[in-house]
Amino acid sequence: MVLAVTAGLAAAMTACAGPAAETGRPAPAVTTTVSPLPSTSSAAPSVAQSAPETPSSSASVPSKTTVAPTSKAAAPTGRVVVIDPGHNGGNSTHTAQINKQVPAGRGRTKPCNTTGTATQTGYPEHAFTWDLAVRVRELLTARGIKVVMTRPDNAGVGPCVDKRAAIGNESGAAAVVSLHADGSTAAGAHGFHLAYSSPPLNAAQGEPSLRLARALRDKMVAGGLATSTYAGTEGLSPRDDLAGLNLTERPTVLVECGNMRDAAEAAVLSSPAGRQRYAEAIANGILGFLG
Ligand code: ZN
């Protein structure tokens, strides 16, 4: 998140989920579906193409870790988790597409997406979130949980933030976790924080989302990860400006894993061992929440 989108940085380095996006320009007529899906298998096409399973991945979930696309009633709630790896690898080369305004909840619109941030050495947030998501998926599927990803790979563009929220809603997920890393340029800023919708716009955004945030926070702290020095309180950050949180109808938390602009934290975020550590803490948090 963070407003600190330093103007001097390359345009591609916009910070994460920050409110930078809050322009008031009305959405151009369009906007692909936020509406609940009608029946049929047309549901969530992006979900259907979930990434190829890694060979080592548990066999409990076949290559399509998809889910009950048709209706909420049909969704096996309780054992479905939606993981949303923030941004996408093609965003920086598709600026018109990602700048398109989409509904963001609370009567606002926001750009479809942003490019995300990057470490000082150039490791991009979208690559981090994708790799982390795959690791979390691996850990959860090994525990028999169906994981739905909001994008199938780290190439291309999309889906937009409103569509990502719709994927969570349509899957009937027991929990939705959006993965990000931050780009604060404040001196010494580091640590993770967990954003949740506040004030809540529906029941799922209330106690269940806060409980999910606390479960994640507790396991991340238990995993040796530090809470943010610059955002939220004890790792928890109520927000009213994030589309994915405003539009969700499921327990949902956005994880800002750390600050990619902080050299020490960037070293951890950039390393496979570091990402595995985050993945285990996040998977444990989700499992703790599911009970
Ligand atoms: Zn982000």
Tab-separated table of C-alpha atoms and ligand atoms in Angstrom:
chain	number	residue	atom	x	y	z
A	1	MET	CA	0.000	0.000	0.000
A	2	VAL	CA	1.432	3.293	0.793
A	3	LEU	CA	1.129	6.624	-0.709
A	4	ALA	CA	4.808	6.780	-1.240
A	5	VAL	CA	4.810	6.404	-4.914
A	6	THR	CA	7.908	8.368	-5.468
A	7	ALA	CA	7.502	10.409	-8.539
A	8	GLY	CA	11.098	9.931	-9.458
A	9	LEU	CA	10.797	6.241	-9.728
A	10	ALA	CA	9.939	4.649	-12.941
A	11	ALA	CA	6.276	4.794	-13.646
A	12	ALA	CA	6.240	1.086	-13.374
A	13	MET	CA	7.024	1.231	-9.728
A	14	THR	CA	3.734	2.346	-8.355
A	15	ALA	CA	3.229	1.097	-4.921
A	16	CYS	CA	1.109	-1.821	-4.392
A	17	ALA	CA	-2.387	-1.529	-3.159
A	18	GLY	CA	-2.103	2.067	-2.162
A	19	PRO	CA	-4.776	4.619	-2.540
A	20	ALA	CA	-2.837	6.184	-5.346
A	21	ALA	CA	-5.539	4.836	-7.442
A	22	GLU	CA	-8.261	6.888	-6.092
A	23	THR	CA	-9.126	9.028	-8.976
A	24	GLY	CA	-12.668	10.025	-9.261
A	25	ARG	CA	-13.070	9.475	-12.934
A	26	PRO	CA	-16.201	7.541	-13.605
A	27	ALA	CA	-15.795	4.139	-15.002
A	28	PRO	CA	-16.106	3.975	-18.717
A	29	ALA	CA	-19.271	2.268	-19.580
A	30	VAL	CA	-17.941	-1.177	-19.485
A	31	THR	CA	-16.514	-3.109	-16.717
A	32	THR	CA	-16.669	-6.733	-16.966
A	33	THR	CA	-18.880	-8.491	-14.553
A	34	VAL	CA	-18.893	-7.885	-10.988
A	35	SER	CA	-22.297	-9.284	-10.849
A	36	PRO	CA	-22.847	-12.665	-9.397
A	37	LEU	CA	-22.567	-15.248	-12.019
A	38	PRO	CA	-25.566	-16.795	-13.469
A	39	SER	CA	-25.487	-20.491	-13.488
A	40	THR	CA	-23.556	-22.578	-15.896
A	41	SER	CA	-19.962	-23.178	-16.292
A	42	SER	CA	-19.158	-19.756	-17.561
A	43	ALA	CA	-17.973	-18.903	-14.143
A	44	ALA	CA	-14.678	-17.357	-13.466
A	45	PRO	CA	-12.767	-18.233	-16.547
A	46	SER	CA	-9.587	-17.040	-15.060
A	47	VAL	CA	-9.936	-19.455	-12.259
A	48	ALA	CA	-10.431	-22.339	-14.507
A	49	GLN	CA	-6.995	-22.024	-15.911
A	50	SER	CA	-5.151	-22.271	-12.721
A	51	ALA	CA	-1.512	-22.774	-13.161
A	52	PRO	CA	-0.003	-26.103	-13.821
A	53	GLU	CA	0.608	-27.995	-10.720
A	54	THR	CA	4.149	-28.381	-9.755
A	55	PRO	CA	5.233	-31.933	-10.005
A	56	SER	CA	5.794	-32.238	-6.332
A	57	SER	CA	2.435	-30.920	-5.468
A	58	SER	CA	0.151	-33.049	-3.468
A	59	ALA	CA	-2.125	-35.248	-5.380
A	60	SER	CA	-5.106	-34.332	-3.352
A	61	VAL	CA	-6.107	-31.672	-5.783
A	62	PRO	CA	-5.860	-32.229	-9.469
A	63	SER	CA	-4.390	-29.787	-11.847
A	64	LYS	CA	-7.421	-27.644	-11.980
A	65	THR	CA	-7.772	-26.409	-8.486
A	66	THR	CA	-11.024	-24.905	-9.393
A	67	VAL	CA	-14.173	-24.786	-7.702
A	68	ALA	CA	-17.809	-24.816	-7.839
A	69	PRO	CA	-18.085	-22.227	-10.452
A	70	THR	CA	-21.766	-22.225	-10.670
A	71	SER	CA	-23.323	-20.970	-7.535
A	72	LYS	CA	-22.512	-20.118	-4.030
A	73	ALA	CA	-24.839	-22.782	-2.829
A	74	ALA	CA	-22.895	-25.417	-4.693
A	75	ALA	CA	-19.536	-24.283	-3.447
A	76	PRO	CA	-17.948	-26.467	-0.836
A	77	THR	CA	-17.487	-23.668	1.595
A	78	GLY	CA	-15.181	-24.428	4.400
A	79	ARG	CA	-12.502	-26.085	2.321
A	80	VAL	CA	-12.003	-23.632	-0.496
A	81	VAL	CA	-9.433	-20.895	-0.224
A	82	VAL	CA	-8.853	-18.198	-2.801
A	83	ILE	CA	-5.312	-16.921	-3.118
A	84	ASP	CA	-4.897	-13.668	-5.010
A	85	PRO	CA	-1.315	-12.962	-6.079
A	86	GLY	CA	-1.269	-9.182	-6.432
A	87	HIS	CA	-0.639	-7.537	-9.819
A	88	ASN	CA	0.589	-9.429	-12.887
A	89	GLY	CA	3.740	-9.659	-14.974
A	90	GLY	CA	2.324	-7.891	-18.004
A	91	ASN	CA	0.885	-4.865	-16.243
A	92	SER	CA	3.742	-2.488	-16.984
A	93	THR	CA	3.417	-3.049	-20.692
A	94	HIS	CA	-0.361	-2.696	-20.774
A	95	THR	CA	-0.893	0.635	-19.125
A	96	ALA	CA	-4.119	1.543	-20.889
A	97	GLN	CA	-5.635	-1.731	-19.858
A	98	ILE	CA	-4.662	-1.531	-16.229
A	99	ASN	CA	-5.600	2.135	-15.948
A	100	LYS	CA	-9.161	1.470	-16.959
A	101	GLN	CA	-11.479	2.435	-14.128
A	102	VAL	CA	-13.439	-0.310	-12.427
A	103	PRO	CA	-15.821	-0.339	-9.466
A	104	ALA	CA	-13.961	-0.291	-6.175
A	105	GLY	CA	-16.805	-0.329	-3.683
A	106	ARG	CA	-18.188	2.439	-1.479
A	107	GLY	CA	-19.251	4.263	-4.638
A	108	ARG	CA	-15.725	4.679	-5.886
A	109	THR	CA	-13.796	3.571	-8.904
A	110	LYS	CA	-10.150	2.643	-9.216
A	111	PRO	CA	-7.796	1.587	-11.942
A	112	CYS	CA	-8.113	-2.026	-12.978
A	113	ASN	CA	-4.721	-2.716	-11.435
A	114	THR	CA	-1.278	-1.249	-10.885
A	115	THR	CA	2.166	-2.479	-11.708
A	116	GLY	CA	3.152	-3.021	-8.106
A	117	THR	CA	6.458	-2.168	-6.567
A	118	ALA	CA	9.920	-3.766	-6.720
A	119	THR	CA	13.070	-4.101	-4.685
A	120	GLN	CA	15.925	-1.699	-5.274
A	121	THR	CA	17.639	-4.447	-7.200
A	122	GLY	CA	14.664	-4.923	-9.476
A	123	TYR	CA	12.843	-7.956	-8.120
A	124	PRO	CA	9.217	-7.123	-8.889
A	125	GLU	CA	6.285	-7.487	-6.576
A	126	HIS	CA	4.277	-9.431	-9.150
A	127	ALA	CA	6.963	-12.120	-9.305
A	128	PHE	CA	7.119	-12.234	-5.531
A	129	THR	CA	3.370	-12.579	-5.109
A	130	TRP	CA	3.125	-15.247	-7.783
A	131	ASP	CA	5.922	-17.349	-6.320
A	132	LEU	CA	4.532	-16.959	-2.823
A	133	ALA	CA	1.047	-17.903	-3.974
A	134	VAL	CA	2.314	-21.108	-5.558
A	135	ARG	CA	4.074	-21.987	-2.324
A	136	VAL	CA	0.975	-21.304	-0.246
A	137	ARG	CA	-1.123	-23.329	-2.654
A	138	GLU	CA	1.264	-26.235	-2.320
A	139	LEU	CA	1.027	-26.188	1.446
A	140	LEU	CA	-2.760	-25.895	1.518
A	141	THR	CA	-3.474	-28.506	-1.119
A	142	ALA	CA	-1.288	-30.893	0.863
A	143	ARG	CA	-3.818	-30.422	3.634
A	144	GLY	CA	-6.749	-31.236	1.416
A	145	ILE	CA	-7.867	-27.700	0.766
A	146	LYS	CA	-9.000	-26.616	-2.657
A	147	VAL	CA	-7.122	-23.543	-3.719
A	148	VAL	CA	-8.385	-21.154	-6.353
A	149	MET	CA	-5.933	-18.669	-7.758
A	150	THR	CA	-7.162	-15.391	-9.215
A	151	ARG	CA	-4.660	-15.584	-12.058
A	152	PRO	CA	-3.217	-18.608	-13.813
A	153	ASP	CA	0.393	-17.496	-14.121
A	154	ASN	CA	2.649	-14.478	-13.929
A	155	ALA	CA	2.326	-13.493	-17.547
A	156	GLY	CA	-0.099	-11.182	-19.232
A	157	VAL	CA	-2.576	-8.886	-17.581
A	158	GLY	CA	-5.498	-9.149	-15.295
A	159	PRO	CA	-7.926	-9.810	-13.977
A	160	CYS	CA	-8.882	-6.386	-12.644
A	161	VAL	CA	-9.308	-5.892	-8.934
A	162	ASP	CA	-13.102	-6.042	-9.075
A	163	LYS	CA	-12.984	-9.289	-10.986
A	164	ARG	CA	-10.572	-10.744	-8.451
A	165	ALA	CA	-13.082	-9.983	-5.736
A	166	ALA	CA	-15.796	-11.623	-7.811
A	167	ILE	CA	-13.704	-14.777	-8.095
A	168	GLY	CA	-13.568	-14.996	-4.323
A	169	ASN	CA	-17.287	-14.438	-4.034
A	170	GLU	CA	-18.235	-16.913	-6.725
A	171	SER	CA	-16.045	-19.656	-5.335
A	172	GLY	CA	-17.781	-19.579	-1.990
A	173	ALA	CA	-14.356	-19.402	-0.391
A	174	ALA	CA	-13.976	-19.924	3.301
A	175	ALA	CA	-11.130	-17.435	3.139
A	176	VAL	CA	-9.657	-15.092	0.559
A	177	VAL	CA	-6.069	-13.941	0.965
A	178	SER	CA	-4.568	-11.355	-1.339
A	179	LEU	CA	-0.781	-11.319	-1.420
A	180	HIS	CA	1.271	-8.156	-1.834
A	181	ALA	CA	4.498	-6.524	-0.777
A	182	ASP	CA	4.836	-2.859	-0.110
A	183	GLY	CA	6.989	-0.076	-1.495
A	184	SER	CA	7.422	2.462	1.266
A	185	THR	CA	10.313	4.849	0.937
A	186	ALA	CA	10.099	5.977	4.556
A	187	ALA	CA	13.389	5.443	6.326
A	188	GLY	CA	13.498	2.198	8.243
A	189	ALA	CA	9.967	1.189	7.254
A	190	HIS	CA	9.616	-2.569	7.390
A	191	GLY	CA	7.441	-5.402	8.592
A	192	PHE	CA	4.150	-6.893	7.495
A	193	HIS	CA	0.614	-5.640	7.883
A	194	LEU	CA	-2.765	-7.140	7.174
A	195	ALA	CA	-5.488	-5.011	5.656
A	196	TYR	CA	-9.181	-5.742	6.134
A	197	SER	CA	-12.321	-3.835	5.207
A	198	SER	CA	-13.381	-1.241	7.735
A	199	PRO	CA	-16.049	-0.246	8.339
A	200	PRO	CA	-17.406	-3.537	7.035
A	201	LEU	CA	-19.984	-3.465	4.269
A	202	ASN	CA	-21.397	-6.920	4.984
A	203	ALA	CA	-21.178	-9.634	7.611
A	204	ALA	CA	-18.219	-11.418	6.040
A	205	GLN	CA	-16.176	-8.229	6.094
A	206	GLY	CA	-16.802	-7.895	9.812
A	207	GLU	CA	-15.782	-10.358	12.480
A	208	PRO	CA	-14.737	-13.188	10.132
A	209	SER	CA	-12.321	-10.988	8.212
A	210	LEU	CA	-10.865	-9.549	11.375
A	211	ARG	CA	-10.507	-13.049	12.778
A	212	LEU	CA	-8.716	-14.128	9.600
A	213	ALA	CA	-6.403	-11.140	9.923
A	214	ARG	CA	-5.600	-12.013	13.511
A	215	ALA	CA	-4.999	-15.658	12.660
A	216	LEU	CA	-2.565	-14.635	9.943
A	217	ARG	CA	-0.882	-12.079	12.180
A	218	ASP	CA	-0.390	-14.570	14.987
A	219	LYS	CA	1.154	-17.222	12.754
A	220	MET	CA	3.352	-14.704	10.949
A	221	VAL	CA	4.650	-13.439	14.273
A	222	ALA	CA	5.125	-17.033	15.395
A	223	GLY	CA	7.109	-17.560	12.203
A	224	GLY	CA	9.512	-14.833	13.226
A	225	LEU	CA	8.153	-12.133	10.941
A	226	ALA	CA	7.951	-8.615	12.302
A	227	THR	CA	4.804	-6.503	12.299
A	228	SER	CA	4.913	-3.228	10.425
A	229	THR	CA	6.748	-0.268	11.838
A	230	TYR	CA	4.811	2.144	9.638
A	231	ALA	CA	1.293	0.897	8.876
A	232	GLY	CA	-1.533	-0.340	11.039
A	233	THR	CA	-1.374	-1.377	14.657
A	234	GLU	CA	0.286	-4.603	15.701
A	235	GLY	CA	0.137	-5.781	12.126
A	236	LEU	CA	-3.556	-5.016	11.587
A	237	SER	CA	-4.675	-2.269	9.232
A	238	PRO	CA	-8.346	-1.335	8.751
A	239	ARG	CA	-8.956	0.106	5.273
A	240	ASP	CA	-11.867	1.528	3.361
A	241	ASP	CA	-10.119	2.200	0.080
A	242	LEU	CA	-9.152	-1.179	-1.333
A	243	ALA	CA	-11.434	-2.621	-3.984
A	244	GLY	CA	-10.781	-6.242	-3.180
A	245	LEU	CA	-11.729	-5.665	0.433
A	246	ASN	CA	-14.726	-3.462	-0.297
A	247	LEU	CA	-16.234	-5.813	-2.863
A	248	THR	CA	-15.719	-9.087	-1.062
A	249	GLU	CA	-18.517	-11.171	0.371
A	250	ARG	CA	-16.145	-13.679	1.957
A	251	PRO	CA	-13.695	-13.378	4.859
A	252	THR	CA	-10.862	-11.519	3.184
A	253	VAL	CA	-7.481	-10.108	4.111
A	254	LEU	CA	-4.820	-8.398	2.044
A	255	VAL	CA	-1.310	-9.234	3.226
A	256	GLU	CA	1.432	-6.696	2.743
A	257	CYS	CA	4.252	-9.105	3.470
A	258	GLY	CA	6.992	-6.565	3.871
A	259	ASN	CA	8.605	-3.501	2.399
A	260	MET	CA	10.462	-4.217	-0.820
A	261	ARG	CA	12.245	-0.868	-0.586
A	262	ASP	CA	13.885	-1.834	2.688
A	263	ALA	CA	17.166	-3.529	1.851
A	264	ALA	CA	17.178	-6.025	4.677
A	265	GLU	CA	13.584	-7.050	4.177
A	266	ALA	CA	14.008	-7.115	0.411
A	267	ALA	CA	16.754	-9.689	0.841
A	268	VAL	CA	14.315	-11.984	2.599
A	269	LEU	CA	11.476	-11.344	0.155
A	270	SER	CA	13.820	-12.010	-2.759
A	271	SER	CA	15.109	-15.338	-1.543
A	272	PRO	CA	13.330	-18.651	-2.066
A	273	ALA	CA	13.979	-19.573	1.555
A	274	GLY	CA	12.499	-16.298	2.675
A	275	ARG	CA	9.404	-16.782	0.559
A	276	GLN	CA	8.984	-20.282	1.897
A	277	ARG	CA	9.018	-18.842	5.376
A	278	TYR	CA	6.261	-16.410	4.473
A	279	ALA	CA	4.324	-19.167	2.748
A	280	GLU	CA	4.428	-21.440	5.766
A	281	ALA	CA	3.347	-18.668	8.106
A	282	ILE	CA	0.497	-17.618	5.813
A	283	ALA	CA	-0.661	-21.190	5.218
A	284	ASN	CA	-0.585	-21.806	8.968
A	285	GLY	CA	-2.625	-18.676	9.521
A	286	ILE	CA	-5.242	-19.794	7.012
A	287	LEU	CA	-5.346	-23.273	8.511
A	288	GLY	CA	-5.708	-21.789	11.965
A	289	PHE	CA	-8.613	-19.693	10.764
A	290	LEU	CA	-10.325	-22.643	9.113
A	291	GLY	CA	-9.969	-24.641	12.308
B	1	ZN	ZN	0.695	-4.785	-4.390
